PDB file of C-alpha atoms in Angstrom:
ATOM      1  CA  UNK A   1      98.545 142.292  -4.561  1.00 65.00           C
ATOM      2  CA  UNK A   2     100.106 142.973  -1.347  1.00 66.00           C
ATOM      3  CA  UNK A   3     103.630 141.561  -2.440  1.00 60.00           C
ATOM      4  CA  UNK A   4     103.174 144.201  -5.114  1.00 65.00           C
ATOM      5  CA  UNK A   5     102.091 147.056  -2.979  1.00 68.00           C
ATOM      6  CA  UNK A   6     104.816 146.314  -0.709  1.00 66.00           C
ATOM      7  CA  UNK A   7     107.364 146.339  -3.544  1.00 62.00           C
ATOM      8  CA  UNK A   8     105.989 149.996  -4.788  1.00 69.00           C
ATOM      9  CA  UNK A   9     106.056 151.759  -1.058  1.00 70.00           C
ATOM     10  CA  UNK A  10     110.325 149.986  -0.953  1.00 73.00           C
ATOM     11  CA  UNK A  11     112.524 152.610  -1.995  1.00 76.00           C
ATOM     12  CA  UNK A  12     114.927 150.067  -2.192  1.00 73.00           C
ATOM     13  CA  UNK A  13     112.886 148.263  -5.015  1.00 74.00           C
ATOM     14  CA  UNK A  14     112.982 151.469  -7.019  1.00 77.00           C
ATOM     15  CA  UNK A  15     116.263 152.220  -7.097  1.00 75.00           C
ATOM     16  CA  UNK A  16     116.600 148.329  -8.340  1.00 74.00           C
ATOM     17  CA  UNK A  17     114.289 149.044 -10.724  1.00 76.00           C
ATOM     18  CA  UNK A  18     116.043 151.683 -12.020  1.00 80.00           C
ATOM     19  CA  UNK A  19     119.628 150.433 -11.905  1.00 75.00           C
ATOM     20  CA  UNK A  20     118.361 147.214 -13.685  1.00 77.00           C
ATOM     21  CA  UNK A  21     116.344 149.584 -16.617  1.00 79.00           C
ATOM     22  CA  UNK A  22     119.671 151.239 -17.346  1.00 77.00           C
ATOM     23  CA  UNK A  23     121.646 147.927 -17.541  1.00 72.00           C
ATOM     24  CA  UNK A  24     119.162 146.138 -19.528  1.00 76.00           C
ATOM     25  CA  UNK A  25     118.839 149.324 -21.863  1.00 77.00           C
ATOM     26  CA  UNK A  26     122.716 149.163 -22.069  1.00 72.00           C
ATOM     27  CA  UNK A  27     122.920 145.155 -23.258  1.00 70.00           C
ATOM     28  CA  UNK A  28     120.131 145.582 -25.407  1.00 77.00           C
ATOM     29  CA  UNK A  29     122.362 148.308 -27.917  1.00 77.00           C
ATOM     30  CA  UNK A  30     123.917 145.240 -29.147  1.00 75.00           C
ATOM     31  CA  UNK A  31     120.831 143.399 -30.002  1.00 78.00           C
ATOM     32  CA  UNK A  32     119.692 146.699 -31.433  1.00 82.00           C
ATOM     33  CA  UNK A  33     123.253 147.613 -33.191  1.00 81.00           C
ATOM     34  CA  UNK A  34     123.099 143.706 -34.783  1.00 80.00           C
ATOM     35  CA  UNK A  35     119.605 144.329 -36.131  1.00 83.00           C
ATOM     36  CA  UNK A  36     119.814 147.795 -37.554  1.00 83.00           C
ATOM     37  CA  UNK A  37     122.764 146.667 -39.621  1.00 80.00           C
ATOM     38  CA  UNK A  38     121.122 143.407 -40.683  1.00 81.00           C
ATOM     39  CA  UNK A  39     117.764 144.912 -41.378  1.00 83.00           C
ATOM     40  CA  UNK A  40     119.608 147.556 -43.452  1.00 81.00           C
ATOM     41  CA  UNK A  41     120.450 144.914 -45.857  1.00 80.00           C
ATOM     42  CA  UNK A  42     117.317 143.994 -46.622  1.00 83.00           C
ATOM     43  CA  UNK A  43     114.869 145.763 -49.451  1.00 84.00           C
ATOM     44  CA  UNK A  44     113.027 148.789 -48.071  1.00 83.00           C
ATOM     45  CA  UNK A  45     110.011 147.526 -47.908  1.00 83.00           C
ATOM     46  CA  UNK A  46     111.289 144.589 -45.444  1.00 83.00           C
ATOM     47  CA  UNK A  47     113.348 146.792 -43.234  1.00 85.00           C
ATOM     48  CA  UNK A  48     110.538 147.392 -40.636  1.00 86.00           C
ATOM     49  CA  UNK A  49     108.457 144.410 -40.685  1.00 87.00           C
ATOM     50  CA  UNK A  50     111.969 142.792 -40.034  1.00 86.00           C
ATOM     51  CA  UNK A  51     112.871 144.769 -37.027  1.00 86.00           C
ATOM     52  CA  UNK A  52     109.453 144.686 -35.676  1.00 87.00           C
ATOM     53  CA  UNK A  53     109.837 140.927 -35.545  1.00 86.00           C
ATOM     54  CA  UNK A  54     112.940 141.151 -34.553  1.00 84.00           C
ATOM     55  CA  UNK A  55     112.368 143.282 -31.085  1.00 84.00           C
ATOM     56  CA  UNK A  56     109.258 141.621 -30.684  1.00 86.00           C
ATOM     57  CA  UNK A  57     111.039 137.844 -30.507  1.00 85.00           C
ATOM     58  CA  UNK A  58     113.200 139.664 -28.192  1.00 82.00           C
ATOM     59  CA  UNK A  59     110.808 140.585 -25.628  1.00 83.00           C
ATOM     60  CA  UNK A  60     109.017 137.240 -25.929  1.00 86.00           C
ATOM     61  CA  UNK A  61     112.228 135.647 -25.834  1.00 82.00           C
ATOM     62  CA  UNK A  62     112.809 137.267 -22.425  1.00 81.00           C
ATOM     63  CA  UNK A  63     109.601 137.124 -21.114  1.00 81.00           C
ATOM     64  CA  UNK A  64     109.729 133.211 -21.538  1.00 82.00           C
ATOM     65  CA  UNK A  65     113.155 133.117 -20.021  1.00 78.00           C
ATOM     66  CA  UNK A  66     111.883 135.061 -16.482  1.00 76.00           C
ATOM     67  CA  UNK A  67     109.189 132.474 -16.683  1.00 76.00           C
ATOM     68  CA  UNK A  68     111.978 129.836 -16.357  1.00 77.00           C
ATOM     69  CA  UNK A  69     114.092 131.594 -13.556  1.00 68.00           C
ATOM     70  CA  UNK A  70     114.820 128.352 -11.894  1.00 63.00           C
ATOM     71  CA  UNK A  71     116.083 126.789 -15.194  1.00 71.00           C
ATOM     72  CA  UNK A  72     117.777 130.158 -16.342  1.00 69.00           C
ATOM     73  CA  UNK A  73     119.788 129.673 -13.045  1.00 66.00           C
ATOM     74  CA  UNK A  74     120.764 125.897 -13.838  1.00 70.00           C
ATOM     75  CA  UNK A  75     122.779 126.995 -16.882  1.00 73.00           C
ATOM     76  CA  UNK A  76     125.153 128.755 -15.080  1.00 76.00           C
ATOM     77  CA  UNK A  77     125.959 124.893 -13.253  1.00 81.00           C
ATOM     78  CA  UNK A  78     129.247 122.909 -15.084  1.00 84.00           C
ATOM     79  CA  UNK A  79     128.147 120.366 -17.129  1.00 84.00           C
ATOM     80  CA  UNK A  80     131.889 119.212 -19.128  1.00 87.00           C
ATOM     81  CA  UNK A  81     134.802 119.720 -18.542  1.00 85.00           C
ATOM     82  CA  UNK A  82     137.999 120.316 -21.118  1.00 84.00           C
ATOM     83  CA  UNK A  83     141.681 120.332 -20.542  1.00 80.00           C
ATOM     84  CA  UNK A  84     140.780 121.077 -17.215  1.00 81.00           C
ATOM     85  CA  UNK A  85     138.695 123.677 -18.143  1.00 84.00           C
ATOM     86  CA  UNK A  86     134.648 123.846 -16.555  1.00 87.00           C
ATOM     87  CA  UNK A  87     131.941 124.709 -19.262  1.00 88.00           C
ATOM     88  CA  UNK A  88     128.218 125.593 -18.447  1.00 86.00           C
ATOM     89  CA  UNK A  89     125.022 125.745 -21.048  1.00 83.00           C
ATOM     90  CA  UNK A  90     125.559 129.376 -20.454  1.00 80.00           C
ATOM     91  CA  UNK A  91     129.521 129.180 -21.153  1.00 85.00           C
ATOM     92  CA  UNK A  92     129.008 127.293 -24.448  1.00 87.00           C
ATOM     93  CA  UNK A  93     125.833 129.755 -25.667  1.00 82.00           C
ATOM     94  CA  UNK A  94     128.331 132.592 -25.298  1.00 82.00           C
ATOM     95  CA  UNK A  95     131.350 130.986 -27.049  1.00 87.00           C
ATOM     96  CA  UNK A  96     128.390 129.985 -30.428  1.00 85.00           C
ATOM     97  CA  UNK A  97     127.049 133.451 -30.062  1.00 82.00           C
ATOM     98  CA  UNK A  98     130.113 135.336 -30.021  1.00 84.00           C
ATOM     99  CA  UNK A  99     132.088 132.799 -32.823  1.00 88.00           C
ATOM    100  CA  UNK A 100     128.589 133.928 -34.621  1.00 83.00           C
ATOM    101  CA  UNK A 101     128.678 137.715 -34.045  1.00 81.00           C
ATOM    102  CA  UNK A 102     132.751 137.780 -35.176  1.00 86.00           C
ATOM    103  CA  UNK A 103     131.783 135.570 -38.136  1.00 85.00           C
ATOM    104  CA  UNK A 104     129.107 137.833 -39.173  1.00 80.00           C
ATOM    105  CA  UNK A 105     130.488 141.596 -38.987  1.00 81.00           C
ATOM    106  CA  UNK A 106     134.313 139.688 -40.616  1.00 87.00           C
ATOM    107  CA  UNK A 107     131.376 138.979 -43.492  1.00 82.00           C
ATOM    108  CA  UNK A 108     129.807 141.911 -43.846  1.00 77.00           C
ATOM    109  CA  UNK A 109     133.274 144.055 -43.558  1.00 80.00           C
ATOM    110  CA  UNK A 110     134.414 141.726 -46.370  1.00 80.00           C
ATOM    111  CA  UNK A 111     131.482 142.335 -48.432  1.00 75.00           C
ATOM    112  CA  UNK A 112     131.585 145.885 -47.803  1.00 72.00           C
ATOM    113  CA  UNK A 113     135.152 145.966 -48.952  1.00 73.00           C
ATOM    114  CA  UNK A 114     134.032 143.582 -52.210  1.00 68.00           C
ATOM    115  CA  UNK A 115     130.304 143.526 -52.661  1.00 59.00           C
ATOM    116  CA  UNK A 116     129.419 141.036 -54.923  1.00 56.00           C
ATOM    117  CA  UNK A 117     127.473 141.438 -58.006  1.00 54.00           C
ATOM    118  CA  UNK A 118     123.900 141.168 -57.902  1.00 51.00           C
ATOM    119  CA  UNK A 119     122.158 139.277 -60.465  1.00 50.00           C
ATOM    120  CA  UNK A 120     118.544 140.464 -61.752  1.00 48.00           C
ATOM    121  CA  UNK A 121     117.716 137.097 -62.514  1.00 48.00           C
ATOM    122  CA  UNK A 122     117.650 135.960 -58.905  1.00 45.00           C
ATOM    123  CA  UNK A 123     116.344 138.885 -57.491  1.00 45.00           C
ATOM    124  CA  UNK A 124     112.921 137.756 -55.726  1.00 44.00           C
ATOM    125  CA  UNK A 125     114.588 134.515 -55.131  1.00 42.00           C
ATOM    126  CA  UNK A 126     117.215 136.571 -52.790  1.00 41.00           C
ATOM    127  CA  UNK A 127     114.918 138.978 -51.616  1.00 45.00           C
ATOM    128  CA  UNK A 128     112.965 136.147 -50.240  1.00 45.00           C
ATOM    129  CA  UNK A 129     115.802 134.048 -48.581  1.00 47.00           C
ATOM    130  CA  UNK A 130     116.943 137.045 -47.507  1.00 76.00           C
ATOM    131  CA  UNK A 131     113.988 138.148 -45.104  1.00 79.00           C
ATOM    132  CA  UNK A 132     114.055 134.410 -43.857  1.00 81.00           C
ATOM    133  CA  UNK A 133     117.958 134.017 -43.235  1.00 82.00           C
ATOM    134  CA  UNK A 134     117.868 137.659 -41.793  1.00 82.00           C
ATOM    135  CA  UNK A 135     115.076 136.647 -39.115  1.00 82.00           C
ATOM    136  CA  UNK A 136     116.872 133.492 -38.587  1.00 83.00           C
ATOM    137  CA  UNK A 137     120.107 135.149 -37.377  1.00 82.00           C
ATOM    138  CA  UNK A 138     118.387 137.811 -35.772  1.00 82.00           C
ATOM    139  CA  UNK A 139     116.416 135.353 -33.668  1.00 83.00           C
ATOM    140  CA  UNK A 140     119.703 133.252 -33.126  1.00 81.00           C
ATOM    141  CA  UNK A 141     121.147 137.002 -31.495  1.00 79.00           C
ATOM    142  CA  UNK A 142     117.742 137.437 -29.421  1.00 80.00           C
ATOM    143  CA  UNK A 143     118.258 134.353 -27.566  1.00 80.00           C
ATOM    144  CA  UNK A 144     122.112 135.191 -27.098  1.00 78.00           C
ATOM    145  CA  UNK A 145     121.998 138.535 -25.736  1.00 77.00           C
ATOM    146  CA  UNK A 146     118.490 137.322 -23.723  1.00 77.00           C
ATOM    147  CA  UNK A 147     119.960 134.450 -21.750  1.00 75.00           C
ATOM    148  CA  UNK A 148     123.151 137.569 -20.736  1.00 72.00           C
ATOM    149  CA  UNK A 149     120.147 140.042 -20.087  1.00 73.00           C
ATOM    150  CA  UNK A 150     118.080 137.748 -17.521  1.00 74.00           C
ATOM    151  CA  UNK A 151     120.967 136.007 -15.717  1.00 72.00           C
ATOM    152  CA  UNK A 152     122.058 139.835 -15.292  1.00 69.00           C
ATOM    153  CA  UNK A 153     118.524 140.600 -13.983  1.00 71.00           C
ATOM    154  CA  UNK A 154     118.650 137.530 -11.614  1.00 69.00           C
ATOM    155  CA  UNK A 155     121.643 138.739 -10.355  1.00 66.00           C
ATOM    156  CA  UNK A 156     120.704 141.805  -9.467  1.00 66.00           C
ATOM    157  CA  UNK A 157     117.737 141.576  -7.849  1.00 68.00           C
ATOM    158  CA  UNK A 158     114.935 138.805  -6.041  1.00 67.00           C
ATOM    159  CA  UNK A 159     111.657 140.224  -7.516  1.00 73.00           C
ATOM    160  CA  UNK A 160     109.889 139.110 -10.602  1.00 74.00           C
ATOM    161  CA  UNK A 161     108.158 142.482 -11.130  1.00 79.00           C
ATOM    162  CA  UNK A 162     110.835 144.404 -11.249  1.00 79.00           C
ATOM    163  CA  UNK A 163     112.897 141.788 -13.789  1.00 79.00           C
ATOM    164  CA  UNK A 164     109.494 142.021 -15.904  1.00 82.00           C
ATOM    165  CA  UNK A 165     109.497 145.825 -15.554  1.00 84.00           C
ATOM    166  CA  UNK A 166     112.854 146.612 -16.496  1.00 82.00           C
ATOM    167  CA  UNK A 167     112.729 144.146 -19.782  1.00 82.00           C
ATOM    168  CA  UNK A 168     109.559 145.430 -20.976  1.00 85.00           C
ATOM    169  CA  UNK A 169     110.876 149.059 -20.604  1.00 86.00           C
ATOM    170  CA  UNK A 170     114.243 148.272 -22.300  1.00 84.00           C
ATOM    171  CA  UNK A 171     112.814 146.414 -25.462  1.00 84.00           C
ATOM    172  CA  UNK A 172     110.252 149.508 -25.659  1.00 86.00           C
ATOM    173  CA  UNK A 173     112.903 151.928 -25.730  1.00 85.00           C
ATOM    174  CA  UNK A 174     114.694 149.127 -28.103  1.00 83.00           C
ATOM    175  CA  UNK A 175     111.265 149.693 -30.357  1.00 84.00           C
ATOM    176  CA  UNK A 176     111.515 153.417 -30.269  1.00 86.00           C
ATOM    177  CA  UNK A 177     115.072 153.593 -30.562  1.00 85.00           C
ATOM    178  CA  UNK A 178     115.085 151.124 -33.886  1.00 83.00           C
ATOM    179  CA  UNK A 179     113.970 153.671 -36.867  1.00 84.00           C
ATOM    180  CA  UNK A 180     116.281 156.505 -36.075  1.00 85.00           C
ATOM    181  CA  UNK A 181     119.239 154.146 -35.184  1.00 81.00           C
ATOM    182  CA  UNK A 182     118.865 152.169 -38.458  1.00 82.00           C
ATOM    183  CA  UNK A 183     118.601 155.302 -40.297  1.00 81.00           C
ATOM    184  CA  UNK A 184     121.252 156.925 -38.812  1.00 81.00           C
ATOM    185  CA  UNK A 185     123.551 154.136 -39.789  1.00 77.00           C
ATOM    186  CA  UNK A 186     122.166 154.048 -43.710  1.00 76.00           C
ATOM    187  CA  UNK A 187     122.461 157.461 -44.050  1.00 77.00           C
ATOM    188  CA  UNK A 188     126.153 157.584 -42.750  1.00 75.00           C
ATOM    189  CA  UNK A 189     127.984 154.784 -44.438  1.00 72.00           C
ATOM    190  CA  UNK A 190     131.329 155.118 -42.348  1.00 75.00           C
ATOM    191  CA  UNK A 191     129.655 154.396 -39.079  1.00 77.00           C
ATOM    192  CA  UNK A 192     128.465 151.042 -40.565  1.00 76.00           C
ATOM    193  CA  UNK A 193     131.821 150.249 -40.429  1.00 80.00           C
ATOM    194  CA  UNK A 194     132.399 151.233 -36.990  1.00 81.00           C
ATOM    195  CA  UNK A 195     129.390 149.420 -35.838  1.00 79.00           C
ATOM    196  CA  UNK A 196     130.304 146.414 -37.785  1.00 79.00           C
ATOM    197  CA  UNK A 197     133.813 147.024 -35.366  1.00 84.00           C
ATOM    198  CA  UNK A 198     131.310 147.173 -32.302  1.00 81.00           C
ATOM    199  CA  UNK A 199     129.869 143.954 -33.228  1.00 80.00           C
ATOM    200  CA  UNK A 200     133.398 141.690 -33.495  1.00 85.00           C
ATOM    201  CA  UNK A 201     134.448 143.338 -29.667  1.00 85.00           C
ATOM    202  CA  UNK A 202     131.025 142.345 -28.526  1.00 81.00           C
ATOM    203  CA  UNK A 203     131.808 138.818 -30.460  1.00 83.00           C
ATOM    204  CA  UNK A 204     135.113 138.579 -28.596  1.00 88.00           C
ATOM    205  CA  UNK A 205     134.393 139.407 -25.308  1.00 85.00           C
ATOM    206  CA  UNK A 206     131.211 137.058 -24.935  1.00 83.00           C
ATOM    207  CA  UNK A 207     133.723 134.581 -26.429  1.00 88.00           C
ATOM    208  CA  UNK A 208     136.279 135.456 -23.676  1.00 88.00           C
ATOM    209  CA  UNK A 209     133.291 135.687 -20.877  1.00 84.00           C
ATOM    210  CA  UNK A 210     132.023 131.568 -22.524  1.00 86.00           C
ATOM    211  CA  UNK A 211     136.404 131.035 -21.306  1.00 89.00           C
ATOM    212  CA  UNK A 212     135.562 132.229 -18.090  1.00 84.00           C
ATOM    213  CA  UNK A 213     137.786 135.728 -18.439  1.00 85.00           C
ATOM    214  CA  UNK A 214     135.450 138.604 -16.849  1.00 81.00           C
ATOM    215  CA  UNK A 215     135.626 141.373 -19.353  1.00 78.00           C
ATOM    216  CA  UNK A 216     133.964 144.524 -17.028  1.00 78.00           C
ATOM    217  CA  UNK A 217     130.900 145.700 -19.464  1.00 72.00           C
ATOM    218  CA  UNK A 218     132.480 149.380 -18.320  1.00 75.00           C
ATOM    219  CA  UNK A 219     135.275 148.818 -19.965  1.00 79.00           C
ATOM    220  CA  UNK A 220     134.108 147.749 -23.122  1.00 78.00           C
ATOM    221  CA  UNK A 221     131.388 150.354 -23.699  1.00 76.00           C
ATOM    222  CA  UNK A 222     133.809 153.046 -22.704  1.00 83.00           C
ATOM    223  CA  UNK A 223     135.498 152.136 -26.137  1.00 83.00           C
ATOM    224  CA  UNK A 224     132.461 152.091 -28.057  1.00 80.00           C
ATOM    225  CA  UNK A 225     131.725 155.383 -26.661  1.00 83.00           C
ATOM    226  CA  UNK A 226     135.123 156.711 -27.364  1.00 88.00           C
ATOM    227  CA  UNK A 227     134.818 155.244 -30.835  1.00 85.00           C
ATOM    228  CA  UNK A 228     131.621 156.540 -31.220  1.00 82.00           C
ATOM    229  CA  UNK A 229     132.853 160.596 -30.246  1.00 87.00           C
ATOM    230  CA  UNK A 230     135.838 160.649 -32.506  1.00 88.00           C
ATOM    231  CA  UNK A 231     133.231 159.275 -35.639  1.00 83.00           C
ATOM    232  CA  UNK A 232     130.906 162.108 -34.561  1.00 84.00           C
ATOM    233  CA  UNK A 233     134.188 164.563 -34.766  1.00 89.00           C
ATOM    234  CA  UNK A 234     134.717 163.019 -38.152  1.00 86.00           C
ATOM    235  CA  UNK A 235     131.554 163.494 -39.190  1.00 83.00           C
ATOM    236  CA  UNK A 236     131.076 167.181 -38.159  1.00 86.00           C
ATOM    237  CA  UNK A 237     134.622 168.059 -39.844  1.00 87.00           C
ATOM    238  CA  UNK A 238     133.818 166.459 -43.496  1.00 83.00           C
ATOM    239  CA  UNK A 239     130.195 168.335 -42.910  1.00 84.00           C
ATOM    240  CA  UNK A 240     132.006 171.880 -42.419  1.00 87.00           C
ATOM    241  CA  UNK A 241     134.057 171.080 -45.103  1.00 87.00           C
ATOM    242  CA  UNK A 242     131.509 170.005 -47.776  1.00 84.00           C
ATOM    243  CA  UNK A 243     130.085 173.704 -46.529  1.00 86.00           C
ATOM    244  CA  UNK A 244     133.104 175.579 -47.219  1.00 86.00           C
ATOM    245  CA  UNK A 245     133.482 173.925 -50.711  1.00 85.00           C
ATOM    246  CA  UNK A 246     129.589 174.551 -51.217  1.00 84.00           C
ATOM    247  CA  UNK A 247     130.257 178.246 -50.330  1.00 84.00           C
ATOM    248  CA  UNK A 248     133.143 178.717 -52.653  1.00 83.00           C
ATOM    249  CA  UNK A 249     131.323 177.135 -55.284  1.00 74.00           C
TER     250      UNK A 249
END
C-alpha cells in the first residue's frame, strides 16, 4: 500500500502513466482495425459476441503476459541464429504474425475483388466455422500485438501498476471504441479497403521489425493518418455530390 501511495504522490509516475495510455491506445488500433473487419464478416447476430470475445482475450491475454514480466523479457534473448542473422521468440512471433496479417488482408482484398458464391445449402455449416475460425485468428492477433504492447510497457517504465493501468484503460477504450469503428467501416465500403491496406503495412513492418530493421511507429501511423484524411476528403466530396444530384432531381 505504501509502494502504491508513493507511486500516486510521483509526478513522474503520472506522466508515465499517461505517455504509456496513449502508446498502448495507439498499438491497440491494429488489434481493433483487424477485428472490426473480421467481425464484419460474420452474420449480424455474431458480430458482437465476436468482438466482445475478442477484446476480452485481449485484455486477459495481457494481463497474463505482465504476470510473466520476467519471461516476457527472456524473449527478447537470441535463441538461433541464420546466415548470420540472430532470431529471438519475440523476432520469430513477429515474422508469423506479420506473414499472417499480409496473408489475411491479400485474402480478403482478393475476395473483395471476386467474392465467391455462397451456397444456401451450406449456410449454418459456414456460419458456424465461421464464428470458430474468426475467434481463432482473432486470438492468434491478440497474442501478436500483446507480446509488442507489454515489451513496449516494460520498456517504458519499472512499475507494475502503471503497466496494469495503462492496459486496462487501452482495451476499455478498445471496448468502447469497437461498435462505432466496425460500423463505420460497414457502412463505408471504400474504407474497408483502405483498412485492409492498413493491415498489410502493419503485416510488413512487424515482419521487417522480426529482421531486426526498426521501422519508427511515427512514421508508419503518419501514413495511416494521411491515408485516413484524403478517404475522409473522398468521402465528403461523393457526399456533396450525391446532394447536388438529389437537389436537381
Amino acid at each position: 500500500m505504501e509502494y502504491l501511495l508513493q507511486l500516486a504522490a510521483s509526478p513522474a509516475a503520472w506522466v508515465a502513466l499517461a505517455t504509456l495510455v496513449v502508446m498502448e491506445i495507439v498499438l491497440g488500433i491494429d488489434n481493433l482495425i483487424f477485428i472490426s473487419i473480421l467481425t464484419n464478416k460474420l452474420p449480424k447476430q455474431y458480430q458482437q459476441k465476436a468482438r466482445r470475445i475478442g477484446i476480452g482475450m485481449a485484455l486477459i491475454l495481457r494481463l497474463a503476459l505482465l504476470s510473466t514480466i520476467a519471461f516476457i523479457v527472456q524473449l527478447t534473448a537470441p535463441v538461433i541464429e541464420i546466415l548470420g542473422q540472430a532470431f529471438s521468440w519475440k523476432d520469430m512471433i513477429l515474422i508469423a504474425g506479420g506473414l499472417f496479417l499480409v496473408w489475411k488482408a491479400t485474402t480478403e482484398i482478393h475476395h473483395s475483388m471476386d467474392p465467391a458464391p455462397e451456397d444456401p445449402k451450406t449456410a449454418t455449416s459456414t456460419v458456424t466455422l465461421g464464428f470458430a475460425a474468426a475467434i481463432g485468428q482473432i486470438l492468434m492477433l491478440d497474442m501478436v500485438f500483446s507480446i509488442d504492447s507489454i515489451i513496449t510497457a516494460v520498456g517504458m517504465t519499472e512499475h507494475l501498476p502503471i503497466m496494469v493501468i495503462a492496459v486496462v484503460v487501452s482495451v476499455l477504450v478498445m471496448l468502447f471504441a469497437a461498435e462505432p469503428l466496425a460500423k463505420f467501416i460497414n457502412d463505408n465500403p471504400t474504407v474497408v479497403m483502405l483498412a485492409l491496406g492498413f493491415l498489410i503495412m502493419i503485416g510488413m513492418t512487424l515482419i521487417a521489425e522480426g529482421f531486426g530493421a526498426h521501422v519508427p511507429k511515427g512514421y508508419v501511423y503518419a501514413a495511416m493518418a494521411f491515408s485516413a484524411g484524403i478517404e475522409v476528403l473522398n468521402m465528403l466530396s461523393r457526399r456533396a455530390k450525391q446532394k447536388k444530384l438529389n437537389a436537381a432531381a
